[in-house]
Short mmCIF file of C-alpha atoms in Angstrom, two decimals:
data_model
loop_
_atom_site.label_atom_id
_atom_site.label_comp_id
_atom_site.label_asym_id
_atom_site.label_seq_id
_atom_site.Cartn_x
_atom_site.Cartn_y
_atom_site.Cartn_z
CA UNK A 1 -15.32 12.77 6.79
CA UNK A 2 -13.70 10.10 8.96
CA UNK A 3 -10.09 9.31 8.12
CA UNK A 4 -7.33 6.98 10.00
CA UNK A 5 -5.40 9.13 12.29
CA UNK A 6 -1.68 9.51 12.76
CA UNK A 7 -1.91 7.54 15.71
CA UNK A 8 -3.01 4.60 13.70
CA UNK A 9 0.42 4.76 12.04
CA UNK A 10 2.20 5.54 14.99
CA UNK A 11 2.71 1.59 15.98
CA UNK A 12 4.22 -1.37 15.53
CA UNK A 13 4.54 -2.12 11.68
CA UNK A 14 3.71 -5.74 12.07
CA UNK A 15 0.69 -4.32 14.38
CA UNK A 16 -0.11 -1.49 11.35
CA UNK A 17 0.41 -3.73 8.20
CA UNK A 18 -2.32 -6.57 8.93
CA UNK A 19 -4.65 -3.93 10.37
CA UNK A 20 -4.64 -2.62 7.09
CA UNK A 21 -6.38 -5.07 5.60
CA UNK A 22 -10.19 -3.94 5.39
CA UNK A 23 -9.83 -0.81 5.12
CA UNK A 24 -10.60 1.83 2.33
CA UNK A 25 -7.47 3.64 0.38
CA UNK A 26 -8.94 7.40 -1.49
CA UNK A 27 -7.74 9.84 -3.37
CA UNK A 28 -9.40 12.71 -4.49
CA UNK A 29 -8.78 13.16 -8.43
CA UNK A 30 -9.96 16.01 -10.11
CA UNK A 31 -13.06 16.00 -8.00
CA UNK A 32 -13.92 12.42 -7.72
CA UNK A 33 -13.17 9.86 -5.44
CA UNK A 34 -11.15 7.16 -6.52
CA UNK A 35 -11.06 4.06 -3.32
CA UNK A 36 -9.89 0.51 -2.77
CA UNK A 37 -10.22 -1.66 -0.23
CA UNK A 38 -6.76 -3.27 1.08
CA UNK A 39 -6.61 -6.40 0.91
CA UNK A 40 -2.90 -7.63 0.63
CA UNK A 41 -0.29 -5.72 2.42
CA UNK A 42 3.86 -6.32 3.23
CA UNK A 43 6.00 -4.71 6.18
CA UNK A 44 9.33 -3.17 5.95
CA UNK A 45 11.30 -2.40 9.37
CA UNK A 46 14.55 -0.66 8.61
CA UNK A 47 16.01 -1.52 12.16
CA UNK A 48 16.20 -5.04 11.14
CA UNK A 49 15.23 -6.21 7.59
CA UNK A 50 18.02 -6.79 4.81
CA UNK A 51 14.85 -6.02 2.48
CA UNK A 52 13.87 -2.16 3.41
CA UNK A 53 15.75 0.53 1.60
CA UNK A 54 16.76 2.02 5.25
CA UNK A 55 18.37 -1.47 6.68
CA UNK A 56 20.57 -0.76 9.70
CA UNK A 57 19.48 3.36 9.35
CA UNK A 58 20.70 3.98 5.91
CA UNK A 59 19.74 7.05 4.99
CA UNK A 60 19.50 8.63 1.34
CA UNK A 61 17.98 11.37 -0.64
CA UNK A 62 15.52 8.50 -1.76
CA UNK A 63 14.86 7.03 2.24
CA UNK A 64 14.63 10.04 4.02
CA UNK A 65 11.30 9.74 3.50
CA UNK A 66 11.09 6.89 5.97
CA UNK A 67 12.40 8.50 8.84
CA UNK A 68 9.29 10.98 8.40
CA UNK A 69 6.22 10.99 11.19
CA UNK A 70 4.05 8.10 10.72
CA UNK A 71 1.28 8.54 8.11
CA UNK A 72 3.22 9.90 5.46
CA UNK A 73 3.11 8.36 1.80
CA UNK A 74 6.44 6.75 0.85
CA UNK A 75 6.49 6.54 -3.04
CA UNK A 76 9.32 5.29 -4.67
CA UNK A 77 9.98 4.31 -8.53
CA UNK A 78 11.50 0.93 -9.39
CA UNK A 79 12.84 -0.55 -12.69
CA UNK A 80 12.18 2.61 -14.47
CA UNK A 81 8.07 1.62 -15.18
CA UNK A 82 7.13 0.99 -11.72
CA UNK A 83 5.39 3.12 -8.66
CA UNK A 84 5.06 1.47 -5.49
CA UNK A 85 3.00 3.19 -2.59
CA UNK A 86 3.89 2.96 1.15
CA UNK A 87 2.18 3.82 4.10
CA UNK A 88 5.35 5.36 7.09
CA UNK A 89 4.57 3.61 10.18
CA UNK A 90 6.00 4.14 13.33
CA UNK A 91 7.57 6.96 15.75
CA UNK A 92 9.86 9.60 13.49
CA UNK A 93 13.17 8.62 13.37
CA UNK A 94 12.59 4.99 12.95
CA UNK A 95 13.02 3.79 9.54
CA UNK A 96 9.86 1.89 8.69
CA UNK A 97 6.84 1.25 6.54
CA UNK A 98 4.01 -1.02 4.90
CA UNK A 99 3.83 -1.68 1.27
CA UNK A 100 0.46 -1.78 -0.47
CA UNK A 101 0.22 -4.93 -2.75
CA UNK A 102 -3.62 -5.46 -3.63
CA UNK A 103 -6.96 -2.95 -3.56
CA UNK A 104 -10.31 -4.12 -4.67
CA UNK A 105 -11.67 -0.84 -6.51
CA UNK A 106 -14.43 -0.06 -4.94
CA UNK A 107 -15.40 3.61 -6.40
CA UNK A 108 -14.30 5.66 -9.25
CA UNK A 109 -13.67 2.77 -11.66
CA UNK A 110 -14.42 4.78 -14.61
CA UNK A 111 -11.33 6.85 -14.01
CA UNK A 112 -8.90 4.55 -12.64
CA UNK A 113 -9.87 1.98 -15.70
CA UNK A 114 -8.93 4.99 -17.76
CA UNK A 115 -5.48 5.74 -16.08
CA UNK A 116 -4.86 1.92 -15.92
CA UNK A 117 -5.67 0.95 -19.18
CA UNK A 118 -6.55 3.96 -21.25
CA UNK A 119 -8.84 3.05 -24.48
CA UNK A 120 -8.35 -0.65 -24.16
CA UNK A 121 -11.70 -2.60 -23.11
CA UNK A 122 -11.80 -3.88 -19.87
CA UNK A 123 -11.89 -8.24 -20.44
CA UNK A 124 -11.47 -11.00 -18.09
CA UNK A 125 -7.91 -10.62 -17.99
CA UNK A 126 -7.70 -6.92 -17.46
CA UNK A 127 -10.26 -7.19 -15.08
CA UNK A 128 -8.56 -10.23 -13.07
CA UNK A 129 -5.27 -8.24 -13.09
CA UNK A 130 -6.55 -4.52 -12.49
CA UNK A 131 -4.88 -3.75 -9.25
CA UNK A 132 -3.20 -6.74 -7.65
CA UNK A 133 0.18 -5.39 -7.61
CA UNK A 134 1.80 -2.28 -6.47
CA UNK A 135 2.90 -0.80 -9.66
CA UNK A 136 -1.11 -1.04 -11.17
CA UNK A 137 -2.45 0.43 -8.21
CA UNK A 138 -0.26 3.74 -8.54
CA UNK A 139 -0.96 3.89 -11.83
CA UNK A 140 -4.75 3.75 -12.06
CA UNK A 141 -4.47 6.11 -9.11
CA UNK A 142 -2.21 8.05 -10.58
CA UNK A 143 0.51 8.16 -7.96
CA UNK A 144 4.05 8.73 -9.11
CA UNK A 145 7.11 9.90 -6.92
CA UNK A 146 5.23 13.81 -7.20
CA UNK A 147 3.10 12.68 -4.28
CA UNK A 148 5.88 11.13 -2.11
CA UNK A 149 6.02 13.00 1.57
CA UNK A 150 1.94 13.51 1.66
CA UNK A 151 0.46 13.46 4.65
CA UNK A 152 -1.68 10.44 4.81
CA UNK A 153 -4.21 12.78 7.35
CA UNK A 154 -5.03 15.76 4.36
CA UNK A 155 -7.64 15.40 1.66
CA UNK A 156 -5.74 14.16 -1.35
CA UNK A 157 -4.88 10.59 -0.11
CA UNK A 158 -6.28 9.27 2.89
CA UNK A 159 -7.26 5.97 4.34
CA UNK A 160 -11.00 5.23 6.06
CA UNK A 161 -12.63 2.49 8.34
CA UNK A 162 -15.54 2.41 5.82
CA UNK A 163 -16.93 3.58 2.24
CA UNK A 164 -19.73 5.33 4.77
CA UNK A 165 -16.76 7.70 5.72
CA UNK A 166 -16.97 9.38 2.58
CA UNK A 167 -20.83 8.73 1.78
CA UNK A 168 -20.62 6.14 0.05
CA UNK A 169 -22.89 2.78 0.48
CA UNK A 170 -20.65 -0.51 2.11
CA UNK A 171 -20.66 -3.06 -0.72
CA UNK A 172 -21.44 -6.53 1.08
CA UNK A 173 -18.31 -9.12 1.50
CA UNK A 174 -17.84 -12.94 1.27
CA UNK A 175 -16.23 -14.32 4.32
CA UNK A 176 -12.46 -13.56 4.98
CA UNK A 177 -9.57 -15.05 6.78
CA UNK A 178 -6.55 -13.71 7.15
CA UNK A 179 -3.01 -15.44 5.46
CA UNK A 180 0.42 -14.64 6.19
CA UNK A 181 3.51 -15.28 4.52
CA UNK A 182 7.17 -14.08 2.86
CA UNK A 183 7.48 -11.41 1.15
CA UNK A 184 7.63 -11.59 -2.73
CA UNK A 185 10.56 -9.96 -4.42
CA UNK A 186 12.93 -9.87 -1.22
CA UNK A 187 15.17 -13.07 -2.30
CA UNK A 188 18.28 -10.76 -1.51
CA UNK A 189 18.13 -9.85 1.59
CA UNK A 190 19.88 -12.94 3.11
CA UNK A 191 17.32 -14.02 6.48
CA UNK A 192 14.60 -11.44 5.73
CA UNK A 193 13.15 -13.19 3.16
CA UNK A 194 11.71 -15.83 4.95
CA UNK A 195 10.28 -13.25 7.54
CA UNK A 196 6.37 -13.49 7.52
CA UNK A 197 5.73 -10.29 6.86
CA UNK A 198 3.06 -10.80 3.81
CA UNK A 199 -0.27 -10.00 4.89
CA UNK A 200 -3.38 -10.92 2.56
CA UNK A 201 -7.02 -12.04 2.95
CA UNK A 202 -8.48 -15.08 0.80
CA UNK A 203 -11.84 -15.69 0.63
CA UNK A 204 -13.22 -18.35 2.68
CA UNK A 205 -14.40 -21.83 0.74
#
């Protein structure tokens, strides 16, 4: 089974967070595979963005995650409903990260349907709104702050180049370009949130 490296993490975060995009996010539940592909994505550099927990080094019993070697899962809990997955990025020490915004669900949608939505049929609007944000995707992969620290490299949650990776057939995809702009949430942090640092693809007309 093929997975991204630590190396791949070990970079820039504005190199790490667009190269993101396209590939496959799994977790192995209960002995199935439940996988996305990425396709929205938003850095966080703590040396110098007003909008990342460790801005300027700050370190806490929540951020000490970031300062972890690259390919670690940061997962932090916001507003008291919401679990937001990030991917550490760069050398240890160095405060910094990628947020996942968007998947495409691309195996196991059975059981993240279920932990999404529980009973409740799936209709347009469920469907439309199944995991473009970071809160749904932790929930219908059941990710809460238990699984913060995990090594992005081990067999629980991992990231691949390809559905083949894990024996799985490639679905076929429309044409894609890739967008850039501000982050959403960040109107805070003074300068930063203007900084480009959204990464998504759109489908090409």
């Amino acid at each position: 089974m093929a997975k991204l490296t630590r190396d791949f993490f070990d970079r820039d975060t504005l190199t790490v967070a667009p190269a993101l995009l396209g590939k496959y996010l799994v977790r192995s539940y209960g002995g199935t595979l439940l996988a996305g592909r990425i396709t929205e994505t938003e850095a966080y550099i703590g040396r110098c963005d007003k909008a990342c927990h460790a801005y300027n080094y700050r370190r806490t019993a929540r951020t000490e995650t970031l300062f972890m070697a690259p390919g670690h899962a940061y997962i932090y809990f916001i507003y008291g409903m919401y679990h937001c997955l990030n991917f550490v990025t760069e050398p240890e020490g160095e405060p910094a990260a990628v947020l996942l915004r968007a998947l495409e669900g691309t195996a196991g949608g059975d059981v993240m349907r279920r932990l999404r939505y529980g009973d409740a049929p799936m209709n347009a609007y469920r469907r439309k709104n199944f995991l473009n944000g970071p809160g749904k995707i932790c929930k219908a992969l059941d990710l809460t702050t238990a699984q913060n620290r995990l090594d992005l490299t081990g067999d629980t949650l991992f990231l691949c180049d390809s559905l083949a990776d894990i024996g799985l057939a490639e679905p076929p995809h429309e044409p894609e370009r890739l967008c850039t702009g501000p982050r959403i949430g960040v109107d805070y942090a003074e300068e930063a949130k203007d900084f480009p640092w959204r990464f998504w693809l759109e489908k090409e007309q």
